[in-house]
Amino acid sequence: MKIIVPVKRVVDYNVKVRVKADQSGVDLANVKMAMNPFCEIAVEEAVRLKEKGIASEIVVVSVGPNTAQEQLRTALALGADRAILIESNDELNSLAVAKLLKAVVDKEQPQLVILGKQAIDSDNNQTGQMLAALTGFAQGTFASKVEVAGDSVNVTREIDGGLQTVALKLPAIVTTDLRLNEPRYASLPNIMKAKKKPLETVTPDGLGVSTASTVKVLKVEAPATRSAGIKVGSVAELVEKLKNEAKVI
Ligand code: AMP
């Protein structure tokens, strides 16, 4: 089976982001970028399915600027076979990304699309669900276990207070949760090999998709800074402060 894995270029999770002075967004100048962690888990799952002989080809797709090639090369080094960059310098919302991915799905005809459950930059948690709606494919979100069995895939989902297992008829959409797997690191030989793997670049226009936005970000604000804590000298003082100052007991 062919698997498509959409991967997003985001600010590295170790970076403490700064909001731009005009509150129009986050300052990305000279900031370290990386593959969205949930997308790494999606790539890892696809590679494991290939190692088990279930998947025959893994195609990774990114929508973003030319520099998103870096994340696609990383995915190729982790075991994907080829990559497609849908090049756009615009700030695209989830629906636009889902429409672009739908155009790739129509062309590539995968049996499985594995996405991250959310991108850590915008925390949307929308693209997988929107792609399922646009394609009409079954969807299993927040997957902590994925088992392909014949013409269906069993997905164990992390839900409030427990786990739910659903059987999806292929083709299907799966979105990954944190506990699905632990992604591997790319080895140096595989990083070298990835440079020779095919990477095709297309544009939204070339795919015939309009990416006009229906959502406008009005402003982005940093969280309020917390005032410094204090050290108390004794339990009695702590109780006194909780009672009389914080008034929580
Ligand atoms: P979101 O709905 O934005 O939180 O993202 C959920 C998942 O959709 C990500 O983990 C990716 O798998 C996919 N995705 C979102 N944006 C993009 C993008 N620009 N390019 C490729 N995949 C994306």
PDB file of C-alpha atoms and ligand atoms in Angstrom:
ATOM      1  CA  MET A   1       0.000   0.000   0.000  1.00  0.00           C
ATOM      2  CA  LYS A   2       1.004   3.583  -0.607  1.00  0.00           C
ATOM      3  CA  ILE A   3       1.116   5.913   2.408  1.00  0.00           C
ATOM      4  CA  ILE A   4       1.125   9.704   2.282  1.00  0.00           C
ATOM      5  CA  VAL A   5       2.539  11.583   5.277  1.00  0.00           C
ATOM      6  CA  PRO A   6       2.023  15.360   5.381  1.00  0.00           C
ATOM      7  CA  VAL A   7       4.800  17.036   7.392  1.00  0.00           C
ATOM      8  CA  LYS A   8       4.887  20.643   8.553  1.00  0.00           C
ATOM      9  CA  ARG A   9       7.883  22.909   9.112  1.00  0.00           C
ATOM     10  CA  VAL A  10       7.420  24.621  12.474  1.00  0.00           C
ATOM     11  CA  VAL A  11       9.477  26.472  15.091  1.00  0.00           C
ATOM     12  CA  ASP A  12      11.602  23.920  16.964  1.00  0.00           C
ATOM     13  CA  TYR A  13       9.866  22.910  20.192  1.00  0.00           C
ATOM     14  CA  ASN A  14      12.904  23.967  22.267  1.00  0.00           C
ATOM     15  CA  VAL A  15      12.688  27.583  21.081  1.00  0.00           C
ATOM     16  CA  LYS A  16      11.057  30.140  23.368  1.00  0.00           C
ATOM     17  CA  VAL A  17       9.132  32.197  20.816  1.00  0.00           C
ATOM     18  CA  ARG A  18       8.770  35.981  20.883  1.00  0.00           C
ATOM     19  CA  VAL A  19       5.677  37.843  19.735  1.00  0.00           C
ATOM     20  CA  LYS A  20       6.345  40.572  17.149  1.00  0.00           C
ATOM     21  CA  ALA A  21       6.027  44.151  18.394  1.00  0.00           C
ATOM     22  CA  ASP A  22       3.000  44.793  16.153  1.00  0.00           C
ATOM     23  CA  GLN A  23       1.273  41.631  17.548  1.00  0.00           C
ATOM     24  CA  SER A  24       0.792  40.294  14.017  1.00  0.00           C
ATOM     25  CA  GLY A  25       2.411  36.958  14.885  1.00  0.00           C
ATOM     26  CA  VAL A  26       5.512  35.247  16.197  1.00  0.00           C
ATOM     27  CA  ASP A  27       8.970  36.503  15.222  1.00  0.00           C
ATOM     28  CA  LEU A  28      10.544  33.836  13.009  1.00  0.00           C
ATOM     29  CA  ALA A  29      13.736  35.730  12.142  1.00  0.00           C
ATOM     30  CA  ASN A  30      16.806  33.564  12.898  1.00  0.00           C
ATOM     31  CA  VAL A  31      14.681  31.031  14.764  1.00  0.00           C
ATOM     32  CA  LYS A  32      15.527  27.310  14.566  1.00  0.00           C
ATOM     33  CA  MET A  33      12.898  25.432  12.557  1.00  0.00           C
ATOM     34  CA  ALA A  34      12.177  21.691  12.640  1.00  0.00           C
ATOM     35  CA  MET A  35       9.667  19.047  11.635  1.00  0.00           C
ATOM     36  CA  ASN A  36       6.491  19.213  13.737  1.00  0.00           C
ATOM     37  CA  PRO A  37       6.952  16.498  16.448  1.00  0.00           C
ATOM     38  CA  PHE A  38       3.592  14.836  15.693  1.00  0.00           C
ATOM     39  CA  CYS A  39       4.622  14.617  12.025  1.00  0.00           C
ATOM     40  CA  GLU A  40       7.844  12.845  13.088  1.00  0.00           C
ATOM     41  CA  ILE A  41       5.644  10.267  14.813  1.00  0.00           C
ATOM     42  CA  ALA A  42       3.576   9.960  11.602  1.00  0.00           C
ATOM     43  CA  VAL A  43       6.715   9.360   9.503  1.00  0.00           C
ATOM     44  CA  GLU A  44       7.970   6.790  12.029  1.00  0.00           C
ATOM     45  CA  GLU A  45       4.667   4.892  11.907  1.00  0.00           C
ATOM     46  CA  ALA A  46       4.732   4.811   8.099  1.00  0.00           C
ATOM     47  CA  VAL A  47       8.348   3.577   8.118  1.00  0.00           C
ATOM     48  CA  ARG A  48       7.447   0.819  10.600  1.00  0.00           C
ATOM     49  CA  LEU A  49       4.569  -0.272   8.318  1.00  0.00           C
ATOM     50  CA  LYS A  50       7.050  -0.412   5.444  1.00  0.00           C
ATOM     51  CA  GLU A  51       9.515  -2.435   7.517  1.00  0.00           C
ATOM     52  CA  LYS A  52       6.695  -4.895   8.291  1.00  0.00           C
ATOM     53  CA  GLY A  53       6.114  -5.296   4.539  1.00  0.00           C
ATOM     54  CA  ILE A  54       2.660  -3.658   4.745  1.00  0.00           C
ATOM     55  CA  ALA A  55       3.542  -0.364   3.047  1.00  0.00           C
ATOM     56  CA  SER A  56       5.235  -0.356  -0.340  1.00  0.00           C
ATOM     57  CA  GLU A  57       5.855   3.377  -0.766  1.00  0.00           C
ATOM     58  CA  ILE A  58       5.910   6.396   1.553  1.00  0.00           C
ATOM     59  CA  VAL A  59       5.371   9.836   0.027  1.00  0.00           C
ATOM     60  CA  VAL A  60       5.945  12.836   2.299  1.00  0.00           C
ATOM     61  CA  VAL A  61       4.275  16.144   1.456  1.00  0.00           C
ATOM     62  CA  SER A  62       4.833  19.601   2.878  1.00  0.00           C
ATOM     63  CA  VAL A  63       2.999  22.836   2.203  1.00  0.00           C
ATOM     64  CA  GLY A  64       5.249  25.800   2.851  1.00  0.00           C
ATOM     65  CA  PRO A  65       8.196  27.896   1.745  1.00  0.00           C
ATOM     66  CA  ASN A  66      11.147  26.556  -0.232  1.00  0.00           C
ATOM     67  CA  THR A  67      13.017  25.999   3.057  1.00  0.00           C
ATOM     68  CA  ALA A  68      10.484  23.260   3.979  1.00  0.00           C
ATOM     69  CA  GLN A  69      12.675  21.086   1.732  1.00  0.00           C
ATOM     70  CA  GLU A  70      14.853  20.640   4.845  1.00  0.00           C
ATOM     71  CA  GLN A  71      12.044  18.869   6.716  1.00  0.00           C
ATOM     72  CA  LEU A  72      11.199  16.799   3.632  1.00  0.00           C
ATOM     73  CA  ARG A  73      14.871  15.708   3.371  1.00  0.00           C
ATOM     74  CA  THR A  74      14.761  14.759   7.067  1.00  0.00           C
ATOM     75  CA  ALA A  75      11.680  12.612   6.400  1.00  0.00           C
ATOM     76  CA  LEU A  76      13.472  11.008   3.439  1.00  0.00           C
ATOM     77  CA  ALA A  77      16.450  10.267   5.705  1.00  0.00           C
ATOM     78  CA  LEU A  78      14.080   8.624   8.194  1.00  0.00           C
ATOM     79  CA  GLY A  79      12.836   6.236   5.498  1.00  0.00           C
ATOM     80  CA  ALA A  80      10.305   7.951   3.215  1.00  0.00           C
ATOM     81  CA  ASP A  81      10.763   7.176  -0.497  1.00  0.00           C
ATOM     82  CA  ARG A  82       9.939  10.463  -2.191  1.00  0.00           C
ATOM     83  CA  ALA A  83       8.782  13.952  -1.352  1.00  0.00           C
ATOM     84  CA  ILE A  84       6.464  16.618  -2.720  1.00  0.00           C
ATOM     85  CA  LEU A  85       6.819  20.269  -1.750  1.00  0.00           C
ATOM     86  CA  ILE A  86       3.734  22.398  -2.395  1.00  0.00           C
ATOM     87  CA  GLU A  87       5.520  25.700  -2.413  1.00  0.00           C
ATOM     88  CA  SER A  88       3.756  28.699  -0.890  1.00  0.00           C
ATOM     89  CA  ASN A  89       5.052  31.628   1.127  1.00  0.00           C
ATOM     90  CA  ASP A  90       1.571  32.524   2.331  1.00  0.00           C
ATOM     91  CA  GLU A  91       0.285  31.933   5.851  1.00  0.00           C
ATOM     92  CA  LEU A  92      -2.233  29.217   4.932  1.00  0.00           C
ATOM     93  CA  ASN A  93      -5.062  28.107   7.179  1.00  0.00           C
ATOM     94  CA  SER A  94      -6.002  24.453   7.758  1.00  0.00           C
ATOM     95  CA  LEU A  95      -8.727  24.350   5.108  1.00  0.00           C
ATOM     96  CA  ALA A  96      -6.338  25.603   2.422  1.00  0.00           C
ATOM     97  CA  VAL A  97      -3.726  23.015   3.467  1.00  0.00           C
ATOM     98  CA  ALA A  98      -6.382  20.263   3.495  1.00  0.00           C
ATOM     99  CA  LYS A  99      -7.542  21.251  -0.021  1.00  0.00           C
ATOM    100  CA  LEU A 100      -3.956  21.103  -1.288  1.00  0.00           C
ATOM    101  CA  LEU A 101      -3.432  17.703   0.347  1.00  0.00           C
ATOM    102  CA  LYS A 102      -6.713  16.514  -1.206  1.00  0.00           C
ATOM    103  CA  ALA A 103      -5.327  17.391  -4.656  1.00  0.00           C
ATOM    104  CA  VAL A 104      -2.244  15.262  -3.906  1.00  0.00           C
ATOM    105  CA  VAL A 105      -4.419  12.413  -2.578  1.00  0.00           C
ATOM    106  CA  ASP A 106      -6.512  12.500  -5.785  1.00  0.00           C
ATOM    107  CA  LYS A 107      -3.350  12.200  -7.859  1.00  0.00           C
ATOM    108  CA  GLU A 108      -1.436   9.682  -5.731  1.00  0.00           C
ATOM    109  CA  GLN A 109      -4.366   7.457  -4.628  1.00  0.00           C
ATOM    110  CA  PRO A 110      -2.854   6.358  -1.282  1.00  0.00           C
ATOM    111  CA  GLN A 111      -4.479   3.717   0.938  1.00  0.00           C
ATOM    112  CA  LEU A 112      -3.452   5.526   4.091  1.00  0.00           C
ATOM    113  CA  VAL A 113      -2.696   9.148   4.997  1.00  0.00           C
ATOM    114  CA  ILE A 114      -0.968   9.593   8.360  1.00  0.00           C
ATOM    115  CA  LEU A 115      -0.862  13.137   9.751  1.00  0.00           C
ATOM    116  CA  GLY A 116       0.115  14.590  13.100  1.00  0.00           C
ATOM    117  CA  LYS A 117      -2.831  15.308  15.397  1.00  0.00           C
ATOM    118  CA  GLN A 118      -1.753  18.946  15.537  1.00  0.00           C
ATOM    119  CA  ALA A 119       0.974  21.317  14.519  1.00  0.00           C
ATOM    120  CA  ILE A 120       2.701  22.787  17.578  1.00  0.00           C
ATOM    121  CA  ASP A 121       2.898  26.287  16.066  1.00  0.00           C
ATOM    122  CA  SER A 122      -0.809  27.001  15.636  1.00  0.00           C
ATOM    123  CA  ASP A 123      -2.285  24.073  17.653  1.00  0.00           C
ATOM    124  CA  ASN A 124      -5.141  23.838  15.145  1.00  0.00           C
ATOM    125  CA  ASN A 125      -5.861  20.090  15.261  1.00  0.00           C
ATOM    126  CA  GLN A 126      -7.958  20.461  12.092  1.00  0.00           C
ATOM    127  CA  THR A 127      -6.104  19.392   8.949  1.00  0.00           C
ATOM    128  CA  GLY A 128      -6.586  15.608   9.285  1.00  0.00           C
ATOM    129  CA  GLN A 129     -10.279  15.968  10.030  1.00  0.00           C
ATOM    130  CA  MET A 130     -10.776  18.419   7.153  1.00  0.00           C
ATOM    131  CA  LEU A 131      -8.890  16.140   4.748  1.00  0.00           C
ATOM    132  CA  ALA A 132     -11.147  13.247   5.828  1.00  0.00           C
ATOM    133  CA  ALA A 133     -14.212  15.371   5.092  1.00  0.00           C
ATOM    134  CA  LEU A 134     -12.905  16.488   1.686  1.00  0.00           C
ATOM    135  CA  THR A 135     -11.837  12.997   0.565  1.00  0.00           C
ATOM    136  CA  GLY A 136     -14.702  11.089   2.186  1.00  0.00           C
ATOM    137  CA  PHE A 137     -12.106   8.725   3.747  1.00  0.00           C
ATOM    138  CA  ALA A 138     -12.697   7.178   7.174  1.00  0.00           C
ATOM    139  CA  GLN A 139     -10.759   8.865   9.970  1.00  0.00           C
ATOM    140  CA  GLY A 140      -9.090   7.662  13.168  1.00  0.00           C
ATOM    141  CA  THR A 141      -7.756  10.615  15.154  1.00  0.00           C
ATOM    142  CA  PHE A 142      -5.382  10.717  18.172  1.00  0.00           C
ATOM    143  CA  ALA A 143      -3.989   7.252  17.378  1.00  0.00           C
ATOM    144  CA  SER A 144      -1.918   5.476  20.019  1.00  0.00           C
ATOM    145  CA  LYS A 145      -1.901   2.177  18.063  1.00  0.00           C
ATOM    146  CA  VAL A 146      -2.317   1.420  14.346  1.00  0.00           C
ATOM    147  CA  GLU A 147      -2.801  -2.097  12.991  1.00  0.00           C
ATOM    148  CA  VAL A 148      -3.496  -2.788   9.331  1.00  0.00           C
ATOM    149  CA  ALA A 149      -5.602  -5.914   8.835  1.00  0.00           C
ATOM    150  CA  GLY A 150      -6.560  -6.778   5.259  1.00  0.00           C
ATOM    151  CA  ASP A 151      -8.633  -3.989   3.767  1.00  0.00           C
ATOM    152  CA  SER A 152      -9.083  -2.139   7.041  1.00  0.00           C
ATOM    153  CA  VAL A 153      -6.997  -0.482   9.714  1.00  0.00           C
ATOM    154  CA  ASN A 154      -7.666  -0.717  13.445  1.00  0.00           C
ATOM    155  CA  VAL A 155      -6.866   2.508  15.248  1.00  0.00           C
ATOM    156  CA  THR A 156      -6.743   2.758  19.036  1.00  0.00           C
ATOM    157  CA  ARG A 157      -7.633   6.327  19.974  1.00  0.00           C
ATOM    158  CA  GLU A 158      -6.727   8.247  23.097  1.00  0.00           C
ATOM    159  CA  ILE A 159      -9.962   9.689  24.418  1.00  0.00           C
ATOM    160  CA  ASP A 160     -10.869  11.311  27.746  1.00  0.00           C
ATOM    161  CA  GLY A 161     -10.539   8.723  30.467  1.00  0.00           C
ATOM    162  CA  GLY A 162      -9.619   5.761  28.283  1.00  0.00           C
ATOM    163  CA  LEU A 163      -8.993   4.221  24.898  1.00  0.00           C
ATOM    164  CA  GLN A 164     -11.333   3.548  21.996  1.00  0.00           C
ATOM    165  CA  THR A 165     -10.530   1.185  19.105  1.00  0.00           C
ATOM    166  CA  VAL A 166     -12.157   1.797  15.741  1.00  0.00           C
ATOM    167  CA  ALA A 167     -11.934  -0.222  12.517  1.00  0.00           C
ATOM    168  CA  LEU A 168     -11.593   1.947   9.421  1.00  0.00           C
ATOM    169  CA  LYS A 169     -12.144   0.688   5.914  1.00  0.00           C
ATOM    170  CA  LEU A 170      -9.216   1.662   3.689  1.00  0.00           C
ATOM    171  CA  PRO A 171      -8.461   4.190   2.302  1.00  0.00           C
ATOM    172  CA  ALA A 172      -8.290   6.019   5.605  1.00  0.00           C
ATOM    173  CA  ILE A 173      -6.872   9.011   7.458  1.00  0.00           C
ATOM    174  CA  VAL A 174      -5.011   8.551  10.744  1.00  0.00           C
ATOM    175  CA  THR A 175      -3.729  11.316  13.009  1.00  0.00           C
ATOM    176  CA  THR A 176      -0.991  10.512  15.508  1.00  0.00           C
ATOM    177  CA  ASP A 177      -0.947  11.041  19.260  1.00  0.00           C
ATOM    178  CA  LEU A 178       2.205  11.312  21.367  1.00  0.00           C
ATOM    179  CA  ARG A 179       2.264   7.717  22.607  1.00  0.00           C
ATOM    180  CA  LEU A 180       1.978   6.017  19.178  1.00  0.00           C
ATOM    181  CA  ASN A 181       5.722   5.445  18.883  1.00  0.00           C
ATOM    182  CA  GLU A 182       9.136   6.926  19.608  1.00  0.00           C
ATOM    183  CA  PRO A 183      10.631   8.303  16.392  1.00  0.00           C
ATOM    184  CA  ARG A 184      14.125   7.187  15.417  1.00  0.00           C
ATOM    185  CA  TYR A 185      17.026   9.481  14.609  1.00  0.00           C
ATOM    186  CA  ALA A 186      18.293   9.630  11.045  1.00  0.00           C
ATOM    187  CA  SER A 187      21.694   7.963  10.604  1.00  0.00           C
ATOM    188  CA  LEU A 188      24.459   9.755   8.713  1.00  0.00           C
ATOM    189  CA  PRO A 189      24.456   7.265   5.788  1.00  0.00           C
ATOM    190  CA  ASN A 190      20.671   7.693   5.484  1.00  0.00           C
ATOM    191  CA  ILE A 191      21.024  11.497   5.523  1.00  0.00           C
ATOM    192  CA  MET A 192      23.483  11.173   2.626  1.00  0.00           C
ATOM    193  CA  LYS A 193      21.184   8.745   0.768  1.00  0.00           C
ATOM    194  CA  ALA A 194      18.209  11.079   1.262  1.00  0.00           C
ATOM    195  CA  LYS A 195      19.925  13.750  -0.826  1.00  0.00           C
ATOM    196  CA  LYS A 196      19.458  11.540  -3.880  1.00  0.00           C
ATOM    197  CA  LYS A 197      15.811  10.649  -3.272  1.00  0.00           C
ATOM    198  CA  PRO A 198      13.241  12.409  -5.531  1.00  0.00           C
ATOM    199  CA  LEU A 199      11.772  15.718  -4.323  1.00  0.00           C
ATOM    200  CA  GLU A 200       9.199  17.294  -6.627  1.00  0.00           C
ATOM    201  CA  THR A 201       8.067  20.911  -6.245  1.00  0.00           C
ATOM    202  CA  VAL A 202       4.572  21.994  -7.249  1.00  0.00           C
ATOM    203  CA  THR A 203       2.484  25.130  -6.605  1.00  0.00           C
ATOM    204  CA  PRO A 204      -1.108  25.622  -5.397  1.00  0.00           C
ATOM    205  CA  ASP A 205      -1.914  27.096  -8.856  1.00  0.00           C
ATOM    206  CA  GLY A 206      -0.382  24.053 -10.538  1.00  0.00           C
ATOM    207  CA  LEU A 207      -2.687  21.842  -8.450  1.00  0.00           C
ATOM    208  CA  GLY A 208      -5.657  24.056  -9.376  1.00  0.00           C
ATOM    209  CA  VAL A 209      -6.383  24.903  -5.728  1.00  0.00           C
ATOM    210  CA  SER A 210      -7.387  28.340  -4.470  1.00  0.00           C
ATOM    211  CA  THR A 211      -5.823  29.042  -1.084  1.00  0.00           C
ATOM    212  CA  ALA A 212      -7.750  32.247  -0.366  1.00  0.00           C
ATOM    213  CA  SER A 213      -8.170  32.505   3.398  1.00  0.00           C
ATOM    214  CA  THR A 214     -11.465  32.756   5.246  1.00  0.00           C
ATOM    215  CA  VAL A 215      -9.748  33.321   8.574  1.00  0.00           C
ATOM    216  CA  LYS A 216      -7.778  36.404   9.603  1.00  0.00           C
ATOM    217  CA  VAL A 217      -5.526  36.486  12.670  1.00  0.00           C
ATOM    218  CA  LEU A 218      -6.390  39.723  14.450  1.00  0.00           C
ATOM    219  CA  LYS A 219      -3.663  39.662  17.068  1.00  0.00           C
ATOM    220  CA  VAL A 220      -1.219  37.415  18.873  1.00  0.00           C
ATOM    221  CA  GLU A 221      -0.341  38.094  22.516  1.00  0.00           C
ATOM    222  CA  ALA A 222       2.306  36.615  24.784  1.00  0.00           C
ATOM    223  CA  PRO A 223       1.015  35.106  28.038  1.00  0.00           C
ATOM    224  CA  ALA A 224       0.922  37.578  30.947  1.00  0.00           C
ATOM    225  CA  THR A 225       4.188  37.492  32.895  1.00  0.00           C
ATOM    226  CA  ARG A 226       3.808  35.962  36.330  1.00  0.00           C
ATOM    227  CA  SER A 227       5.031  37.828  39.369  1.00  0.00           C
ATOM    228  CA  ALA A 228       7.977  36.266  41.196  1.00  0.00           C
ATOM    229  CA  GLY A 229       7.290  33.766  43.984  1.00  0.00           C
ATOM    230  CA  ILE A 230       8.501  34.096  47.582  1.00  0.00           C
ATOM    231  CA  LYS A 231      10.172  31.696  49.999  1.00  0.00           C
ATOM    232  CA  VAL A 232       8.487  31.221  53.346  1.00  0.00           C
ATOM    233  CA  GLY A 233      10.390  30.480  56.545  1.00  0.00           C
ATOM    234  CA  SER A 234       8.047  27.947  58.109  1.00  0.00           C
ATOM    235  CA  VAL A 235       4.899  25.894  57.635  1.00  0.00           C
ATOM    236  CA  ALA A 236       3.095  28.262  59.986  1.00  0.00           C
ATOM    237  CA  GLU A 237       4.014  31.222  57.780  1.00  0.00           C
ATOM    238  CA  LEU A 238       2.897  29.312  54.666  1.00  0.00           C
ATOM    239  CA  VAL A 239      -0.493  28.541  56.225  1.00  0.00           C
ATOM    240  CA  GLU A 240      -0.845  32.139  57.386  1.00  0.00           C
ATOM    241  CA  LYS A 241      -0.141  33.474  53.863  1.00  0.00           C
ATOM    242  CA  LEU A 242      -2.444  30.963  52.170  1.00  0.00           C
ATOM    243  CA  LYS A 243      -5.191  31.977  54.592  1.00  0.00           C
ATOM    244  CA  ASN A 244      -4.786  35.736  54.786  1.00  0.00           C
ATOM    245  CA  GLU A 245      -2.998  36.779  51.559  1.00  0.00           C
ATOM    246  CA  ALA A 246      -3.962  34.226  48.905  1.00  0.00           C
ATOM    247  CA  LYS A 247      -7.240  33.460  50.693  1.00  0.00           C
ATOM    248  CA  VAL A 248      -7.308  29.933  49.305  1.00  0.00           C
ATOM    249  CA  ILE A 249      -7.788  28.072  52.575  1.00  0.00           C
TER     250      ILE A 249
HETATM  251  P1  AMP B   1      -2.982  21.274  12.287  1.00  0.00           P
HETATM  252  O1  AMP B   1      -4.353  20.875  11.867  1.00  0.00           O
HETATM  253  O2  AMP B   1      -2.486  22.535  11.624  1.00  0.00           O
HETATM  254  O3  AMP B   1      -2.810  21.339  13.784  1.00  0.00           O
HETATM  255  O4  AMP B   1      -1.955  20.160  11.743  1.00  0.00           O
HETATM  256  C1  AMP B   1      -2.206  18.770  11.893  1.00  0.00           C
HETATM  257  C2  AMP B   1      -1.352  17.992  10.920  1.00  0.00           C
HETATM  258  O5  AMP B   1      -1.699  18.372   9.570  1.00  0.00           O
HETATM  259  C3  AMP B   1       0.171  18.208  10.981  1.00  0.00           C
HETATM  260  O6  AMP B   1       0.785  17.412  11.978  1.00  0.00           O
HETATM  261  C4  AMP B   1       0.583  17.773   9.582  1.00  0.00           C
HETATM  262  O7  AMP B   1       0.604  16.368   9.466  1.00  0.00           O
HETATM  263  C5  AMP B   1      -0.573  18.324   8.729  1.00  0.00           C
HETATM  264  N1  AMP B   1      -0.237  19.692   8.259  1.00  0.00           N
HETATM  265  C6  AMP B   1      -0.676  20.878   8.761  1.00  0.00           C
HETATM  266  N2  AMP B   1      -0.134  21.911   8.082  1.00  0.00           N
HETATM  267  C7  AMP B   1       0.674  21.376   7.137  1.00  0.00           C
HETATM  268  C8  AMP B   1       1.539  21.887   6.137  1.00  0.00           C
HETATM  269  N3  AMP B   1       1.687  23.211   5.949  1.00  0.00           N
HETATM  270  N4  AMP B   1       2.208  21.029   5.332  1.00  0.00           N
HETATM  271  C9  AMP B   1       2.067  19.691   5.509  1.00  0.00           C
HETATM  272  N5  AMP B   1       1.296  19.139   6.442  1.00  0.00           N
HETATM  273  C10 AMP B   1       0.598  19.951   7.252  1.00  0.00           C
END
